[in-house]
XYZ file of C-alpha atoms in Angstrom:
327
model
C -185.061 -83.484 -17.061
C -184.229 -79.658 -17.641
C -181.710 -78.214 -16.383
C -181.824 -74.619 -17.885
C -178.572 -72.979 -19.473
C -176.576 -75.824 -19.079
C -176.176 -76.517 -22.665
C -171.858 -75.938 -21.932
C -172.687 -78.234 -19.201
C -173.511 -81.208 -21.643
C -171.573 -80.322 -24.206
C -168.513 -80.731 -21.600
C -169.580 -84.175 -20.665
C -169.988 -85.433 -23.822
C -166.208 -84.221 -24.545
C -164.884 -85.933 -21.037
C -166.818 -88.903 -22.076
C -164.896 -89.535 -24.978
C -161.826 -88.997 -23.299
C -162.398 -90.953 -20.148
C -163.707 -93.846 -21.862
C -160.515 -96.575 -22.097
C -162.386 -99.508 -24.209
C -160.203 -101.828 -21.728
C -161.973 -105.114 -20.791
C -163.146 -105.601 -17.407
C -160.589 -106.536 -14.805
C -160.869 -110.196 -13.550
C -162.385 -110.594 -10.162
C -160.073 -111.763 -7.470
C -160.095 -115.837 -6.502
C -162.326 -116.748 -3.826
C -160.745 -116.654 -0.398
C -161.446 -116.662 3.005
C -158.582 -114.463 5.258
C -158.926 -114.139 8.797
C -158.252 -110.788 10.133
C -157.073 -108.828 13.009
C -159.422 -105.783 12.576
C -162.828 -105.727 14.009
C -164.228 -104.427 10.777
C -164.420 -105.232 6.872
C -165.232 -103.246 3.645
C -166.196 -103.945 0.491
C -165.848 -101.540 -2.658
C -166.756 -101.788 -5.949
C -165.311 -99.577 -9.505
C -168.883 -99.721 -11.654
C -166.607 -98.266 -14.422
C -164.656 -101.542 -14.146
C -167.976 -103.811 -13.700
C -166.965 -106.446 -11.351
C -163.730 -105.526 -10.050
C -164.053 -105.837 -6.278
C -161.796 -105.442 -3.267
C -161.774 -106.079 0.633
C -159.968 -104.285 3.240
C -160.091 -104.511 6.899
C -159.914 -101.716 9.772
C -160.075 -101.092 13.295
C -163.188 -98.635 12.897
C -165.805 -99.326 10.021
C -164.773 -96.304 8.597
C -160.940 -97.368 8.163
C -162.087 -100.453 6.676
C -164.109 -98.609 4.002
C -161.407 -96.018 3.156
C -158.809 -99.147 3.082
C -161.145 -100.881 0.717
C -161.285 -97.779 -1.657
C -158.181 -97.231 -1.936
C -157.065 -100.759 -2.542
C -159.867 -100.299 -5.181
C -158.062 -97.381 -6.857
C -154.591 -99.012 -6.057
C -155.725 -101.840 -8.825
C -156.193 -98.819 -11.682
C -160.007 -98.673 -10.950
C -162.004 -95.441 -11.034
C -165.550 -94.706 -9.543
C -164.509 -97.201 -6.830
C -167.721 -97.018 -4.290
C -167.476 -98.542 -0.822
C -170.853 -101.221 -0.714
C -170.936 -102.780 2.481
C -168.882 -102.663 6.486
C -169.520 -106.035 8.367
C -168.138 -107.021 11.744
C -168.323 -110.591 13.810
C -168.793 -112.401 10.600
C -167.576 -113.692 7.643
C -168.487 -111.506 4.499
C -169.164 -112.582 0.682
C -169.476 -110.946 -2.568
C -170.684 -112.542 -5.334
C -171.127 -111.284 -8.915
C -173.106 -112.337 -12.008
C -170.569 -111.743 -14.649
C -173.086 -111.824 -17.711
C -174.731 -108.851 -16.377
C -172.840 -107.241 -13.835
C -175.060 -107.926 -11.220
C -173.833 -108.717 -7.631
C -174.832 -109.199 -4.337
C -173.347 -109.429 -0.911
C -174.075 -110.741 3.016
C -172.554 -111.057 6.427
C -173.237 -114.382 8.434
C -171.713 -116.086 11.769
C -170.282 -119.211 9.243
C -168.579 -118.933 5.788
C -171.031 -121.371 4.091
C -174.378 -119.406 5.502
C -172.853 -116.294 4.150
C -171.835 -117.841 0.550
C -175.261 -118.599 0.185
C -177.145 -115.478 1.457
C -174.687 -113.823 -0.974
C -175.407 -115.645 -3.666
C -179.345 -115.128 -3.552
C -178.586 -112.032 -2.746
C -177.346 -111.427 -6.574
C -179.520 -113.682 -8.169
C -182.633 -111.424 -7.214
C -181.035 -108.680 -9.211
C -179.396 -111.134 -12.151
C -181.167 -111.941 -14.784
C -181.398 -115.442 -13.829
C -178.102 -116.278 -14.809
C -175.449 -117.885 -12.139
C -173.948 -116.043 -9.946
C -170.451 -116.536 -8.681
C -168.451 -116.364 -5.391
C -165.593 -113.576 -5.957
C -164.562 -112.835 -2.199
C -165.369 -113.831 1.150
C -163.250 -112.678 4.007
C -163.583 -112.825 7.621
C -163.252 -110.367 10.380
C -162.266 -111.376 14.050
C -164.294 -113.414 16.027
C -167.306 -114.603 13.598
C -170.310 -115.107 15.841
C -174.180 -114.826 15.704
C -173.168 -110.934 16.773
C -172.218 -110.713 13.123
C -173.683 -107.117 11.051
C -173.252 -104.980 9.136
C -174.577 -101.786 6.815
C -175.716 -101.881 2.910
C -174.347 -98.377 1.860
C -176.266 -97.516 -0.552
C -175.429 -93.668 -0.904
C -172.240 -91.094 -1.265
C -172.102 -87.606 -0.866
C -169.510 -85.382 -1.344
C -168.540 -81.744 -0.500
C -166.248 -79.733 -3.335
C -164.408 -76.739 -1.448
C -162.878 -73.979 -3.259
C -161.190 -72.295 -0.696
C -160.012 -68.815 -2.359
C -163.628 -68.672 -3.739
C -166.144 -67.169 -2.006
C -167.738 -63.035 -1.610
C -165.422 -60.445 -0.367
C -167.993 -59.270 3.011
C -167.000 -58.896 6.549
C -170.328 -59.449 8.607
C -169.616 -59.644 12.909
C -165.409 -59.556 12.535
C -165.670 -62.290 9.699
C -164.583 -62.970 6.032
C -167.335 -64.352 4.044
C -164.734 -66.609 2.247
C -164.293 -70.156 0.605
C -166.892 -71.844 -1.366
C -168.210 -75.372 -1.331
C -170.350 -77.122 -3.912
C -172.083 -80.485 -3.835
C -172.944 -84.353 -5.487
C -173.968 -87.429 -4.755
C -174.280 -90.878 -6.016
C -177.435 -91.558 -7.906
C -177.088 -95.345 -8.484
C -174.466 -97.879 -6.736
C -174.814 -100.208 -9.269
C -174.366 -97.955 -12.179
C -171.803 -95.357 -10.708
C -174.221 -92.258 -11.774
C -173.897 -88.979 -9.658
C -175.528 -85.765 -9.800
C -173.385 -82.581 -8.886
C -173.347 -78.548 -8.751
C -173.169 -75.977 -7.151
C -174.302 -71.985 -6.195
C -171.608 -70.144 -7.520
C -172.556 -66.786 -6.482
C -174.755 -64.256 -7.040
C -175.570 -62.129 -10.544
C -176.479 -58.727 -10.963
C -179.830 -58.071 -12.917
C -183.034 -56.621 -13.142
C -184.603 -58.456 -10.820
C -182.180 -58.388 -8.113
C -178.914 -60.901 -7.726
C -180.029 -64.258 -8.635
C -177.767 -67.070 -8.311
C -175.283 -68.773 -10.010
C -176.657 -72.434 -10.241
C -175.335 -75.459 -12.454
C -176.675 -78.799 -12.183
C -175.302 -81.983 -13.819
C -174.803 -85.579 -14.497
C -171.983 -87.913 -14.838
C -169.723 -90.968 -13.858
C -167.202 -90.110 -10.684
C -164.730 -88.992 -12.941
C -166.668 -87.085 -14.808
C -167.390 -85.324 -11.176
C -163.884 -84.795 -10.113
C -163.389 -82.890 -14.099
C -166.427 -81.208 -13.879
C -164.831 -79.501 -10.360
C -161.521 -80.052 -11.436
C -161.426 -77.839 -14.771
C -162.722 -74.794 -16.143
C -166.826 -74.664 -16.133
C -167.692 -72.079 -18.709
C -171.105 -70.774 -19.557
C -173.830 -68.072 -20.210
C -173.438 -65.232 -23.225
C -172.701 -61.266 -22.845
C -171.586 -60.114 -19.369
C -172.106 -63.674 -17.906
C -169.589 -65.414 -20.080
C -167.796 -66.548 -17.550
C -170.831 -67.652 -15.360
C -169.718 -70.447 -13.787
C -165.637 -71.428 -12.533
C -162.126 -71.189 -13.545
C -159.895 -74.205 -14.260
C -158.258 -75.192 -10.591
C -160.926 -72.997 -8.369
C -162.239 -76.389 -6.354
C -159.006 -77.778 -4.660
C -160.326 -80.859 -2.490
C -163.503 -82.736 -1.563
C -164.645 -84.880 1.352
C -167.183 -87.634 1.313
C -169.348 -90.051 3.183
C -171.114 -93.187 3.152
C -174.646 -93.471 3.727
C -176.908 -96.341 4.173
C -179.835 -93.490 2.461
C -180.365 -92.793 -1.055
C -182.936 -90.072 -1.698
C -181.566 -89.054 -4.351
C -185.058 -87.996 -5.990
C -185.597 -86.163 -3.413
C -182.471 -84.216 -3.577
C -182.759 -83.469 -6.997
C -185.950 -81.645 -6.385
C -184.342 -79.869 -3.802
C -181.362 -79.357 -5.903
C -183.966 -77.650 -8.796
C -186.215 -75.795 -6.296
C -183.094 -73.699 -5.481
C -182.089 -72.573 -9.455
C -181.460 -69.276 -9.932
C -182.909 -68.500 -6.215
C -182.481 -64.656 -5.091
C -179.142 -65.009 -3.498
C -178.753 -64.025 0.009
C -176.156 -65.215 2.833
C -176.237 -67.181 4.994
C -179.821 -68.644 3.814
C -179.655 -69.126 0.233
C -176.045 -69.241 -0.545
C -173.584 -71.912 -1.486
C -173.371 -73.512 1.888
C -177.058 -73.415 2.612
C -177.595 -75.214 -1.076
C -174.811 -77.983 0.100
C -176.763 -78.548 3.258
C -180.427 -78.168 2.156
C -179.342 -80.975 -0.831
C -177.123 -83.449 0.995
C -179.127 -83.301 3.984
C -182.119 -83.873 2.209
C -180.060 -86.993 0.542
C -179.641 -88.486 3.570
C -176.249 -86.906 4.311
C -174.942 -86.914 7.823
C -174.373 -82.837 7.585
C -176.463 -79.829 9.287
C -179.351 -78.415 7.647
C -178.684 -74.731 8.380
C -178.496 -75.883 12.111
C -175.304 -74.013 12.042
C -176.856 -70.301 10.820
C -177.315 -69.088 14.845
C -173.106 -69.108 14.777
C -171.648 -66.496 11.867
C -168.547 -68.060 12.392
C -169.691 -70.834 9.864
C -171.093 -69.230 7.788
C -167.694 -69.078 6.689
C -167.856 -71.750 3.527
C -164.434 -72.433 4.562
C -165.073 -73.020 8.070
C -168.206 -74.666 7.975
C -165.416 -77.378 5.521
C -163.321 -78.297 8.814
C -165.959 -77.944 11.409
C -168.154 -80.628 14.047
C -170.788 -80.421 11.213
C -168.639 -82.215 8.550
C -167.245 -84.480 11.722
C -168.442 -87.624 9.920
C -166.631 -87.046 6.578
C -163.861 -88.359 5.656
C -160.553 -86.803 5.568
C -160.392 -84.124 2.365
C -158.942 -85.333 -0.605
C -156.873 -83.449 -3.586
C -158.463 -82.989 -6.658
């Protein structure tokens, strides 16, 4: 696919790549088991990076359980780690393919109906080889009630809040600046990420500042993270300074249109740049909501109160994020 000017762009990951790759062999899964728990709710999350290293965690709220499970995930030295699956009333099973990586999950009222729903669950995606049972927890009170959610989808909001354009409109600072990804593949740990980084001056009127890109989650977090040169004469530095995105917040989706929000994503390059409708915020929205994201699309525009990037970051339309993280 093409991009445009993002030549830096790939030239970066192919750098990170090398130095983010360990050569380490894949942690073991954990022993099969079957815990009874407190918590109404259970997680699953997976480190793609790390193949089959998989973790449960339990929570009062399905959302606790799936930010337990990640960072139990990233508590084991795993990277990329993806929450997969919140169950409830039920006993919950992963089971992996460890030829090929494969793996597939269920919730069900017993322990043996959900061993085996899990494990045909990953041999439709194997290729044909056996599959094995890695983990299989229960939550409180396993009944026929028992459900959960496949999440399929991530998405993520990058906030740089010192970033931004220096313009008072109706009493407010137009400051802070957000940019965007999302995961591309669950199994594979892909994501696709940018941002519009402002507007540029030139003959045909300010056009903005758009990168797209590719890459693991850690490529993600460096690609926000560090310095994102790019673009010759006056637009050398066209893109963002080492340490100008300072935290992120994500969410789980049980959506994945991520096709769709790549064509979104490219319909918006080098756009005329105007605020509040085609500016950073609007390009976070318009992409992530097309994804499947739980976030406004421009529902938010009748209030210029957020159309404060930095606002908009803390406000009822990012309610169903989790908490921001550091970079």
């Amino acid at each position: 696919m093409k991009f445009g000017h993002l030549a830096a762009l790939t030239a970066a990951i192919a750098a990170m790549a090398l130095t983010l790759m360990s050569g380490a062999a894949p942690a073991a899964a954990a022993a099969p088991q079957a815990s009874a728990a407190a918590d109404a709710y259970g997680a699953f999350a997976y480190s793609p990076p790390q193949y089959y290293s998989v973790v449960d965690a339990f929570g009062k709220t399905a959302a606790a359980a799936e930010d337990a499970a990640v960072a139990m995930c990233k508590a084991g030295g795993n990277t990329g780690c993806i929450p997969v699956a919140w169950f409830t009333h039920g006993y919950g099973t992963f089971a992996i393919d460890e030829d090929d990586n494969a793996f597939g999950w269920a919730i069900k009222p017993t322990l043996a109906a959900a061993d085996d729903a899990a494990d045909e669950s990953c041999a439709e995606v194997s290729d044909g080889s056996t599959c094995n049972v890695v983990l299989n927890p229960v939550t409180a009170d396993p009944s026929n009630a028992a459900k959960g959610a496949n999440l399929t989808g991530r998405a993520c909001v990058f906030n740089a809040p010192k970033g931004g354009v220096p313009l008072t409109f109706d009493g407010q600072v137009m400051s802070g600046h957000v940019g965007w990804a999302y995961l591309i593949n669950r199994n594979t740990g892909m994501w696709e990420l940018g941002a519009n980084e402002g507007p540029v001056d030139n003959l045909y009127g300010y056009k903005s500042k758009t990168w797209i890109a590719e890459g693991t989650w850690a490529e993600v977090l460096q690609l926000f993270k560090g310095a994102l040169p790019g673009g010759t004469g006056k637009n050398r530095n066209y893109y963002h300074p080492k340490n100008y995105y300072k935290t992120y917040r994500c969410v789980s989706t049980t959506t994945n249109h991520s096709a769709a929000a790549l064509k979104e994503a490219l319909s918006e390059y080098g756009e005329l740049y105007t605020i509040p409708d085609y500016d950073c915020l609007a390009q976070v929205t318009f992409v992530l909501g097309v994804y499947g994201a739980p976030i406004s699309e421009h529902r938010y525009i009748v209030n210029p109160y957020y159309w404060v990037p930095n606002n908009y970051y803390k406000s009822k339309y990012m309610a169903d994020f989790e908490p921001k993280q550091p970079l």
